[in-house]
Amino acid sequence: MSHDHSLNPETMPEDPAKATLEGKNKFFGLWFFLGGETVLFASLFGTFLALRNSTAGGPSGEDIFGLELVFLMTMLLLTSSLTSVYAMYHMKNNDFKKMQLWLGITAFLGIGFLGCEIYEFYHYITDFGFTFRSSAFGSAFYTLVGFHGGHVVFGISWLIALMVRNAKRGLNLYNAPKFNTFSLYWHFIDVVWVFIFTVVYLMGKVG
Amino acid sequence: MDNTNTNSFQKQKNKEEMKKQLITFVLMIGFTIVAFAIVATNAMDKMFAVPLLLILAVVQVGFQFYYFMHMKDRGHEFPSVMIYGGVFAAMLTIAALVAIVWW
Amino acid sequence: MSIAAAQKRGFGAFLWDYLTTVDHKKIAHLYLVGGGFFFILGGLEALFIRIQLIAPENDFISAGLYNEMFTMHGTTMIFLAAMPLLLGLMNAVMPLQIGARDVAFPFLNSLGFWLFMFGGILLNCSWFLGGAPDAGWTAYTPLSAVSPTHGVDFYVLGLQISGAGTLMGGINFLATIVTMRAPGMTYMRMPLFTWTTFVTSTLILFAFPALTVGLFLLMFDRMFGSAFFDVALGGNSIIWQHLFWIFAHPEVYILILPVFGVFSEVIPTFSKKRLFGYTSMVFATMLIAFLGFMVWAHHMFTVGLGPVANAIFAIATMAIAVPTGIKIFNWLATMWGGSITINSAMLWSLGFIPSFTIGGMTGIMLASAVADYQYHDSYFVVAHFHYVIVGGVVFGLFAGLHYWWPKMFGRILNEKLGKIGFWLFFIGFHLTFFIQHFLGLMGMPRRYWVFLEDQGLDTGNLVSTIGTFLMAISATIFLINIIYTSVKGEKASADPFDGRSLEWAISSPPPYYNFKQLPLVRGLDPLWVEKMDGKDNLAPAEPLGDIHMPNSSILPFIISFGFFIAGFGFIYQTDHQAWNFAIFIGMGIALGSMLMRSLKDDHGYHISKAELEREAD
């Protein structure tokens, strides 16, 4: 049982993220957490679906949603999912520089997504007077999409903290699990977004 | 375990895995475009559009879980159990909030 | 911390040790102390309720205060007493039972405890700050959304914080059981208490997020002007009821399953037989958990979901009786033909079986949707859930505490006091709650401040109150027992009860690293297997080597304290904007400490082989 965490490229374990007990724990812990998150978002989706027609005379989804922006946001987030896969690919090949590069692109795409979302909310509030308080639909919309946005903010902060902290010391068995759990979390955010663009925007547009 | 000899083999394996993931990504983008196109062009009646959109989303999410998040790989039995458990609880929650809230 | 630090220290060092500990055994002590404190608090609230109802039209407490009492009694007992006490037992025992040195995430374990503690304190601060929550422990909207004092705000924030702690605990136990079982400890060799811990943690994982969302929605409605439950803006109150019960029904199984595990340990040990039907017990536990998710709407039969929904949920509810019945019969069959020792732990287990079965039977009665229209919101319901929660969970907690006390604290609880306590509680419990079935059937509604004279309710209520005092005396005796034991109690050997599972293979209390060498498990009831082979302990599965241990940390305490401050900010920012600073400061402390935790490497430390060798066996 060795607890030496340094990583030699020549003796690279097959999957550095799960080579230690700590790594395995993190891996399972994060997956179980995602199981709980599934229910968390299901509760929010359920609330949204129950209240999607409760516009109280205010604007409905059909009135305000613009598909172009949502499509752009979707592309940004889907691509960021792929870039984090690339980062994990380079982690398995023990290429730290390339991993950091792809993670950087991931963060960049995530920030782009967030910028679009802020613009979107701003647009609804100023141009349509559609706020968190206008109707039960408004409350449910901003809560669901906002919770997802909050997860994106948390994910980006997490990623930046990881990248900055480990910038100078390269990959080892201590931080590989951390990068891996981040990437799983990031994919899950993408999963939630797939349902948001389908259920909230596309189904909202269909009526 | 001596990894020095398996390293290039491992690299090759990772590369093939990456290729699969790239194909997955292309499919996902395709599905997304189809979904948006259905809505943007008003091609279908609501009756067909909504179930189709949901199916596209579920398949796409399946790709995410099984390929991007490696749920198809060995050692992912418990993660699968917990995700499916969460999905089970999630379905019940959504069904209740959709079906027995207003009447 | 090394062995040298285990010498005699001052009180300050002792306190610091507990504030910073990440050792699952010490966190178990913290949970027991915290849960015990809130148990006493909830018990006092129960006493106030029963004194108020001792006679018709009593005016011991005012109507408003009565509402606060029953709300806080329910909330405290469920969230702040029963669950933490169970988490305490799990923390103390589960890692030992699977042969692990600690849990998967020791830091999170500590964070979970402190979040619970600060959440509980925040909730109870409401007593001194303008009134406790008064909308019932279920906090149904629209009442809870418009309740004028800050009481419900404290409910929302207090439960949100402590709920986050519980969720962490659940994930932690799951990861621990999956990754840290000793060599040879396959899933189907795990003791039943470990199994129920595992299944309970799954329930926590899937049930608590629904509560989290429900509380957020209520918080947004009360503090930030959203309209989820505001009918004028298209909101819907039923959403709260669904979200709450989607959480709260699994919650009752979160409470009962661990004590099923406790009984499945106590009964075989004191019957000198292996547990009857081990496999069926495991699958019954899973089945209960599975069905437990599909029955929440039986709390909502009178809401008007319609006959189809009601019928589905009624049948699903009745189905739960099957796996529960399997368990009851398995316990009976375990005792059949066994060589039974009757001591306190066993008395609580024996008392549990009929008491809980009565609660189960009334459960089946309530499951019938048509009949439920009569029982709903009456004392019949109150009697039912106290039979399952007190007759099940509290009995189980006492059984577990008597059984594992020597393992946790190194001394055996006094048997005489234990037996007196049991009989007082058992009689008091049935006096209090059995009569409530009939009070309910005679039409007494729950949550009413007073009842009128000469409606046939006077004697029943008097009897019920007398019973409550017997339970209070019994609880006091237990406290005396704890004090007596810690001063004069008999020192426990490693295996005082001739136990069967791994925790009895190491000293009482265990060393802080638990197992010097991880044991090799050769079957179900691993210690018993070795005893039958004429050995006194398990063979080690590894050579003696360095042991990796986690470092202590004060950060969990600081993070929780930050959320505590932010909680006050959220509650009072509706009165004055200046309170937003409390939010920023609190969140700053919490998030800053989290950042510090992730930026600063924490590799833990090693106990060297030499140091371990020096220690006497």
PDB file of C-alpha atoms in Angstrom, chain C residues 333-561:
ATOM      1  CA  ALA C 333     -37.897 -17.418  13.753  1.00  0.00           C
ATOM      2  CA  THR C 334     -34.419 -16.266  14.797  1.00  0.00           C
ATOM      3  CA  MET C 335     -35.469 -16.472  18.425  1.00  0.00           C
ATOM      4  CA  TRP C 336     -37.281 -19.801  17.937  1.00  0.00           C
ATOM      5  CA  GLY C 337     -35.294 -22.494  19.650  1.00  0.00           C
ATOM      6  CA  GLY C 338     -32.481 -20.102  20.482  1.00  0.00           C
ATOM      7  CA  SER C 339     -30.755 -19.782  23.809  1.00  0.00           C
ATOM      8  CA  ILE C 340     -32.162 -16.392  24.692  1.00  0.00           C
ATOM      9  CA  THR C 341     -30.559 -13.905  27.078  1.00  0.00           C
ATOM     10  CA  ILE C 342     -32.971 -11.259  28.305  1.00  0.00           C
ATOM     11  CA  ASN C 343     -31.140  -8.001  28.953  1.00  0.00           C
ATOM     12  CA  SER C 344     -31.969  -4.361  28.236  1.00  0.00           C
ATOM     13  CA  ALA C 345     -31.058  -4.463  24.561  1.00  0.00           C
ATOM     14  CA  MET C 346     -33.100  -7.619  24.097  1.00  0.00           C
ATOM     15  CA  LEU C 347     -36.046  -6.221  26.101  1.00  0.00           C
ATOM     16  CA  TRP C 348     -36.249  -3.214  23.808  1.00  0.00           C
ATOM     17  CA  SER C 349     -36.183  -5.571  20.823  1.00  0.00           C
ATOM     18  CA  LEU C 350     -38.877  -7.806  22.274  1.00  0.00           C
ATOM     19  CA  GLY C 351     -41.001  -4.770  23.131  1.00  0.00           C
ATOM     20  CA  PHE C 352     -40.564  -3.495  19.610  1.00  0.00           C
ATOM     21  CA  ILE C 353     -42.128  -6.466  17.839  1.00  0.00           C
ATOM     22  CA  PRO C 354     -45.718  -6.185  19.154  1.00  0.00           C
ATOM     23  CA  SER C 355     -45.604  -2.385  19.381  1.00  0.00           C
ATOM     24  CA  PHE C 356     -44.418  -1.927  15.829  1.00  0.00           C
ATOM     25  CA  THR C 357     -46.803  -4.555  14.522  1.00  0.00           C
ATOM     26  CA  ILE C 358     -49.717  -2.592  15.987  1.00  0.00           C
ATOM     27  CA  GLY C 359     -48.418   0.485  14.181  1.00  0.00           C
ATOM     28  CA  GLY C 360     -48.139  -1.535  10.998  1.00  0.00           C
ATOM     29  CA  MET C 361     -51.701  -2.790  11.296  1.00  0.00           C
ATOM     30  CA  THR C 362     -53.128   0.718  11.731  1.00  0.00           C
ATOM     31  CA  GLY C 363     -50.977   1.636   8.749  1.00  0.00           C
ATOM     32  CA  ILE C 364     -52.866  -0.877   6.640  1.00  0.00           C
ATOM     33  CA  MET C 365     -56.131   0.582   7.951  1.00  0.00           C
ATOM     34  CA  LEU C 366     -55.014   4.058   6.933  1.00  0.00           C
ATOM     35  CA  ALA C 367     -53.879   2.785   3.546  1.00  0.00           C
ATOM     36  CA  SER C 368     -57.475   2.172   2.596  1.00  0.00           C
ATOM     37  CA  ALA C 369     -58.305   5.418   0.846  1.00  0.00           C
ATOM     38  CA  VAL C 370     -62.022   5.280   1.575  1.00  0.00           C
ATOM     39  CA  ALA C 371     -61.538   4.672   5.285  1.00  0.00           C
ATOM     40  CA  ASP C 372     -58.850   7.317   5.391  1.00  0.00           C
ATOM     41  CA  TYR C 373     -61.432  10.026   4.841  1.00  0.00           C
ATOM     42  CA  GLN C 374     -62.600   9.192   8.370  1.00  0.00           C
ATOM     43  CA  TYR C 375     -59.190   8.842   9.991  1.00  0.00           C
ATOM     44  CA  HIS C 376     -57.554  11.791   8.268  1.00  0.00           C
ATOM     45  CA  ASP C 377     -56.204  14.501  10.567  1.00  0.00           C
ATOM     46  CA  SER C 378     -57.584  12.765  13.635  1.00  0.00           C
ATOM     47  CA  TYR C 379     -55.769  11.375  16.673  1.00  0.00           C
ATOM     48  CA  PHE C 380     -55.965   7.977  15.009  1.00  0.00           C
ATOM     49  CA  VAL C 381     -53.224   9.147  12.679  1.00  0.00           C
ATOM     50  CA  VAL C 382     -51.272  10.566  15.599  1.00  0.00           C
ATOM     51  CA  ALA C 383     -51.514   7.216  17.370  1.00  0.00           C
ATOM     52  CA  HIS C 384     -50.453   5.352  14.211  1.00  0.00           C
ATOM     53  CA  PHE C 385     -47.303   7.280  13.477  1.00  0.00           C
ATOM     54  CA  HIS C 386     -46.224   7.353  17.098  1.00  0.00           C
ATOM     55  CA  TYR C 387     -46.587   3.570  17.190  1.00  0.00           C
ATOM     56  CA  VAL C 388     -44.218   3.214  14.278  1.00  0.00           C
ATOM     57  CA  ILE C 389     -41.834   6.047  15.132  1.00  0.00           C
ATOM     58  CA  VAL C 390     -41.661   5.581  18.902  1.00  0.00           C
ATOM     59  CA  GLY C 391     -42.480   1.875  18.979  1.00  0.00           C
ATOM     60  CA  GLY C 392     -40.052   1.328  16.121  1.00  0.00           C
ATOM     61  CA  VAL C 393     -37.372   3.991  15.951  1.00  0.00           C
ATOM     62  CA  VAL C 394     -37.065   4.981  19.610  1.00  0.00           C
ATOM     63  CA  PHE C 395     -37.186   1.380  20.807  1.00  0.00           C
ATOM     64  CA  GLY C 396     -34.553   0.563  18.216  1.00  0.00           C
ATOM     65  CA  LEU C 397     -32.362   3.464  19.298  1.00  0.00           C
ATOM     66  CA  PHE C 398     -32.475   2.323  22.902  1.00  0.00           C
ATOM     67  CA  ALA C 399     -31.757  -1.260  21.879  1.00  0.00           C
ATOM     68  CA  GLY C 400     -28.839  -0.096  19.750  1.00  0.00           C
ATOM     69  CA  LEU C 401     -27.475   2.190  22.446  1.00  0.00           C
ATOM     70  CA  HIS C 402     -27.568  -0.551  25.081  1.00  0.00           C
ATOM     71  CA  TYR C 403     -26.004  -3.003  22.643  1.00  0.00           C
ATOM     72  CA  TRP C 404     -23.192  -0.847  21.273  1.00  0.00           C
ATOM     73  CA  TRP C 405     -22.553   1.385  24.305  1.00  0.00           C
ATOM     74  CA  PRO C 406     -19.625  -0.776  25.453  1.00  0.00           C
ATOM     75  CA  LYS C 407     -18.123  -0.645  21.955  1.00  0.00           C
ATOM     76  CA  MET C 408     -18.535   3.131  21.717  1.00  0.00           C
ATOM     77  CA  PHE C 409     -17.566   4.159  25.240  1.00  0.00           C
ATOM     78  CA  GLY C 410     -15.814   1.175  26.761  1.00  0.00           C
ATOM     79  CA  ARG C 411     -18.276   0.631  29.586  1.00  0.00           C
ATOM     80  CA  ILE C 412     -21.406  -1.481  29.908  1.00  0.00           C
ATOM     81  CA  LEU C 413     -24.637   0.361  30.741  1.00  0.00           C
ATOM     82  CA  ASN C 414     -26.181  -0.623  34.036  1.00  0.00           C
ATOM     83  CA  GLU C 415     -28.612  -3.480  33.483  1.00  0.00           C
ATOM     84  CA  LYS C 416     -30.890  -2.788  36.437  1.00  0.00           C
ATOM     85  CA  LEU C 417     -31.474   0.832  35.473  1.00  0.00           C
ATOM     86  CA  GLY C 418     -31.845  -0.276  31.868  1.00  0.00           C
ATOM     87  CA  LYS C 419     -34.580  -2.757  32.678  1.00  0.00           C
ATOM     88  CA  ILE C 420     -36.497  -0.346  34.924  1.00  0.00           C
ATOM     89  CA  GLY C 421     -36.227   2.264  32.200  1.00  0.00           C
ATOM     90  CA  PHE C 422     -37.549  -0.130  29.596  1.00  0.00           C
ATOM     91  CA  TRP C 423     -40.618  -1.171  31.571  1.00  0.00           C
ATOM     92  CA  LEU C 424     -41.506   2.422  32.495  1.00  0.00           C
ATOM     93  CA  PHE C 425     -41.176   3.480  28.879  1.00  0.00           C
ATOM     94  CA  PHE C 426     -43.031   0.474  27.504  1.00  0.00           C
ATOM     95  CA  ILE C 427     -46.010   0.993  29.826  1.00  0.00           C
ATOM     96  CA  GLY C 428     -45.924   4.773  29.411  1.00  0.00           C
ATOM     97  CA  PHE C 429     -45.752   4.469  25.644  1.00  0.00           C
ATOM     98  CA  HIS C 430     -48.800   2.235  25.355  1.00  0.00           C
ATOM     99  CA  LEU C 431     -50.720   4.326  27.916  1.00  0.00           C
ATOM    100  CA  THR C 432     -50.024   7.458  25.899  1.00  0.00           C
ATOM    101  CA  PHE C 433     -50.709   6.274  22.426  1.00  0.00           C
ATOM    102  CA  PHE C 434     -53.035   3.270  22.532  1.00  0.00           C
ATOM    103  CA  ILE C 435     -55.885   5.372  23.844  1.00  0.00           C
ATOM    104  CA  GLN C 436     -55.271   7.931  21.121  1.00  0.00           C
ATOM    105  CA  HIS C 437     -56.582   5.480  18.537  1.00  0.00           C
ATOM    106  CA  PHE C 438     -59.954   5.675  20.243  1.00  0.00           C
ATOM    107  CA  LEU C 439     -59.766   9.424  20.798  1.00  0.00           C
ATOM    108  CA  GLY C 440     -59.288   9.717  17.064  1.00  0.00           C
ATOM    109  CA  LEU C 441     -62.119   7.364  16.221  1.00  0.00           C
ATOM    110  CA  MET C 442     -64.347   9.400  18.531  1.00  0.00           C
ATOM    111  CA  GLY C 443     -63.558  12.416  16.419  1.00  0.00           C
ATOM    112  CA  MET C 444     -60.761  14.287  18.173  1.00  0.00           C
ATOM    113  CA  PRO C 445     -58.811  16.165  15.484  1.00  0.00           C
ATOM    114  CA  ARG C 446     -55.060  16.528  15.699  1.00  0.00           C
ATOM    115  CA  ARG C 447     -53.306  19.871  16.223  1.00  0.00           C
ATOM    116  CA  TYR C 448     -56.238  21.360  18.187  1.00  0.00           C
ATOM    117  CA  TRP C 449     -55.343  23.521  21.121  1.00  0.00           C
ATOM    118  CA  VAL C 450     -58.298  22.556  23.353  1.00  0.00           C
ATOM    119  CA  PHE C 451     -61.157  20.084  23.423  1.00  0.00           C
ATOM    120  CA  LEU C 452     -64.555  20.504  25.027  1.00  0.00           C
ATOM    121  CA  GLU C 453     -65.818  18.836  28.172  1.00  0.00           C
ATOM    122  CA  ASP C 454     -68.131  15.812  28.221  1.00  0.00           C
ATOM    123  CA  GLN C 455     -67.542  14.649  24.690  1.00  0.00           C
ATOM    124  CA  GLY C 456     -66.044  11.411  25.868  1.00  0.00           C
ATOM    125  CA  LEU C 457     -62.513  12.748  25.401  1.00  0.00           C
ATOM    126  CA  ASP C 458     -61.641  13.725  28.989  1.00  0.00           C
ATOM    127  CA  THR C 459     -60.480  10.421  30.464  1.00  0.00           C
ATOM    128  CA  GLY C 460     -58.624   9.372  27.357  1.00  0.00           C
ATOM    129  CA  ASN C 461     -56.593  12.558  27.274  1.00  0.00           C
ATOM    130  CA  LEU C 462     -55.822  12.325  30.978  1.00  0.00           C
ATOM    131  CA  VAL C 463     -54.565   8.753  30.589  1.00  0.00           C
ATOM    132  CA  SER C 464     -52.511   9.779  27.594  1.00  0.00           C
ATOM    133  CA  THR C 465     -50.828  12.587  29.528  1.00  0.00           C
ATOM    134  CA  ILE C 466     -50.018  10.285  32.455  1.00  0.00           C
ATOM    135  CA  GLY C 467     -48.296   7.919  30.045  1.00  0.00           C
ATOM    136  CA  THR C 468     -46.171  10.755  28.723  1.00  0.00           C
ATOM    137  CA  PHE C 469     -44.797  11.387  32.188  1.00  0.00           C
ATOM    138  CA  LEU C 470     -43.820   7.744  32.534  1.00  0.00           C
ATOM    139  CA  MET C 471     -41.819   8.046  29.298  1.00  0.00           C
ATOM    140  CA  ALA C 472     -40.218  11.247  30.567  1.00  0.00           C
ATOM    141  CA  ILE C 473     -39.174   9.492  33.792  1.00  0.00           C
ATOM    142  CA  SER C 474     -37.737   6.632  31.759  1.00  0.00           C
ATOM    143  CA  ALA C 475     -35.709   9.036  29.624  1.00  0.00           C
ATOM    144  CA  THR C 476     -34.385  10.631  32.808  1.00  0.00           C
ATOM    145  CA  ILE C 477     -33.399   7.224  34.140  1.00  0.00           C
ATOM    146  CA  PHE C 478     -31.471   6.615  30.942  1.00  0.00           C
ATOM    147  CA  LEU C 479     -29.574   9.865  31.468  1.00  0.00           C
ATOM    148  CA  ILE C 480     -28.815   8.838  35.048  1.00  0.00           C
ATOM    149  CA  ASN C 481     -27.664   5.492  33.722  1.00  0.00           C
ATOM    150  CA  ILE C 482     -25.247   7.230  31.349  1.00  0.00           C
ATOM    151  CA  ILE C 483     -23.765   9.297  34.170  1.00  0.00           C
ATOM    152  CA  TYR C 484     -23.635   6.339  36.551  1.00  0.00           C
ATOM    153  CA  THR C 485     -21.994   4.161  33.922  1.00  0.00           C
ATOM    154  CA  SER C 486     -19.348   6.686  32.976  1.00  0.00           C
ATOM    155  CA  VAL C 487     -18.389   7.048  36.640  1.00  0.00           C
ATOM    156  CA  LYS C 488     -18.833   3.583  38.070  1.00  0.00           C
ATOM    157  CA  GLY C 489     -19.721   1.365  35.150  1.00  0.00           C
ATOM    158  CA  GLU C 490     -18.168  -1.995  34.505  1.00  0.00           C
ATOM    159  CA  LYS C 491     -15.277  -1.787  32.019  1.00  0.00           C
ATOM    160  CA  ALA C 492     -16.145  -3.625  28.849  1.00  0.00           C
ATOM    161  CA  SER C 493     -14.012  -6.318  27.293  1.00  0.00           C
ATOM    162  CA  ALA C 494     -13.592  -6.386  23.523  1.00  0.00           C
ATOM    163  CA  ASP C 495     -16.506  -8.785  23.186  1.00  0.00           C
ATOM    164  CA  PRO C 496     -18.820  -8.495  26.192  1.00  0.00           C
ATOM    165  CA  PHE C 497     -21.903 -10.045  24.555  1.00  0.00           C
ATOM    166  CA  ASP C 498     -20.266 -12.936  22.703  1.00  0.00           C
ATOM    167  CA  GLY C 499     -20.922 -11.093  19.447  1.00  0.00           C
ATOM    168  CA  ARG C 500     -20.889 -12.306  15.889  1.00  0.00           C
ATOM    169  CA  SER C 501     -19.740  -9.411  13.701  1.00  0.00           C
ATOM    170  CA  LEU C 502     -16.431  -7.622  13.140  1.00  0.00           C
ATOM    171  CA  GLU C 503     -16.878  -4.746  15.572  1.00  0.00           C
ATOM    172  CA  TRP C 504     -16.482  -7.196  18.456  1.00  0.00           C
ATOM    173  CA  ALA C 505     -13.100  -8.350  17.167  1.00  0.00           C
ATOM    174  CA  ILE C 506     -11.327  -5.170  18.313  1.00  0.00           C
ATOM    175  CA  SER C 507     -10.993  -3.534  21.704  1.00  0.00           C
ATOM    176  CA  SER C 508     -13.730  -1.442  23.334  1.00  0.00           C
ATOM    177  CA  PRO C 509     -13.470   1.415  22.578  1.00  0.00           C
ATOM    178  CA  PRO C 510     -11.497   0.716  19.389  1.00  0.00           C
ATOM    179  CA  PRO C 511      -8.110   2.352  18.755  1.00  0.00           C
ATOM    180  CA  TYR C 512      -8.365   5.422  16.548  1.00  0.00           C
ATOM    181  CA  TYR C 513      -7.115   3.491  13.528  1.00  0.00           C
ATOM    182  CA  ASN C 514      -9.671   0.696  14.219  1.00  0.00           C
ATOM    183  CA  PHE C 515      -7.809  -2.288  12.753  1.00  0.00           C
ATOM    184  CA  LYS C 516      -4.074  -2.664  13.114  1.00  0.00           C
ATOM    185  CA  GLN C 517      -4.205  -5.083  10.206  1.00  0.00           C
ATOM    186  CA  LEU C 518      -7.299  -5.413   8.067  1.00  0.00           C
ATOM    187  CA  PRO C 519      -9.041  -8.694   8.934  1.00  0.00           C
ATOM    188  CA  LEU C 520      -9.701 -11.506   6.493  1.00  0.00           C
ATOM    189  CA  VAL C 521     -13.416 -12.252   6.420  1.00  0.00           C
ATOM    190  CA  ARG C 522     -14.338 -15.880   5.838  1.00  0.00           C
ATOM    191  CA  GLY C 523     -18.123 -15.816   5.999  1.00  0.00           C
ATOM    192  CA  LEU C 524     -21.307 -14.260   7.288  1.00  0.00           C
ATOM    193  CA  ASP C 525     -20.947 -13.403  10.999  1.00  0.00           C
ATOM    194  CA  PRO C 526     -17.144 -13.396  10.559  1.00  0.00           C
ATOM    195  CA  LEU C 527     -16.203 -13.400  14.225  1.00  0.00           C
ATOM    196  CA  TRP C 528     -18.596 -16.248  14.935  1.00  0.00           C
ATOM    197  CA  VAL C 529     -17.082 -18.251  12.086  1.00  0.00           C
ATOM    198  CA  GLU C 530     -13.667 -17.961  13.750  1.00  0.00           C
ATOM    199  CA  LYS C 531     -15.080 -18.799  17.180  1.00  0.00           C
ATOM    200  CA  MET C 532     -16.620 -21.966  15.785  1.00  0.00           C
ATOM    201  CA  ASP C 533     -13.220 -22.874  14.397  1.00  0.00           C
ATOM    202  CA  GLY C 534     -11.775 -22.524  17.864  1.00  0.00           C
ATOM    203  CA  LYS C 535      -9.901 -19.287  17.159  1.00  0.00           C
ATOM    204  CA  ASP C 536     -10.385 -16.166  19.199  1.00  0.00           C
ATOM    205  CA  ASN C 537      -9.889 -13.668  16.427  1.00  0.00           C
ATOM    206  CA  LEU C 538      -9.732 -13.153  12.684  1.00  0.00           C
ATOM    207  CA  ALA C 539      -6.618 -13.796  10.663  1.00  0.00           C
ATOM    208  CA  PRO C 540      -5.092 -10.599   9.285  1.00  0.00           C
ATOM    209  CA  ALA C 541      -5.368 -10.040   5.553  1.00  0.00           C
ATOM    210  CA  GLU C 542      -2.226  -7.928   5.273  1.00  0.00           C
ATOM    211  CA  PRO C 543       1.174  -7.689   6.925  1.00  0.00           C
ATOM    212  CA  LEU C 544       1.629  -5.029   9.563  1.00  0.00           C
ATOM    213  CA  GLY C 545       2.468  -1.778   7.789  1.00  0.00           C
ATOM    214  CA  ASP C 546       2.076   1.963   7.883  1.00  0.00           C
ATOM    215  CA  ILE C 547      -1.482   3.191   8.276  1.00  0.00           C
ATOM    216  CA  HIS C 548      -2.638   6.223   6.356  1.00  0.00           C
ATOM    217  CA  MET C 549      -4.822   8.555   8.419  1.00  0.00           C
ATOM    218  CA  PRO C 550      -6.677  11.785   7.570  1.00  0.00           C
ATOM    219  CA  ASN C 551      -5.747  15.060   9.249  1.00  0.00           C
ATOM    220  CA  SER C 552      -8.102  16.821  11.639  1.00  0.00           C
ATOM    221  CA  SER C 553      -9.574  20.094  10.458  1.00  0.00           C
ATOM    222  CA  ILE C 554     -11.506  23.016  11.903  1.00  0.00           C
ATOM    223  CA  LEU C 555     -12.796  23.982   8.448  1.00  0.00           C
ATOM    224  CA  PRO C 556     -16.054  21.973   8.636  1.00  0.00           C
ATOM    225  CA  PHE C 557     -16.986  23.928  11.738  1.00  0.00           C
ATOM    226  CA  ILE C 558     -16.154  27.250  10.068  1.00  0.00           C
ATOM    227  CA  ILE C 559     -17.995  26.404   6.860  1.00  0.00           C
ATOM    228  CA  SER C 560     -21.110  25.462   8.814  1.00  0.00           C
ATOM    229  CA  PHE C 561     -20.806  28.582  10.916  1.00  0.00           C
TER     230      PHE C 561
END
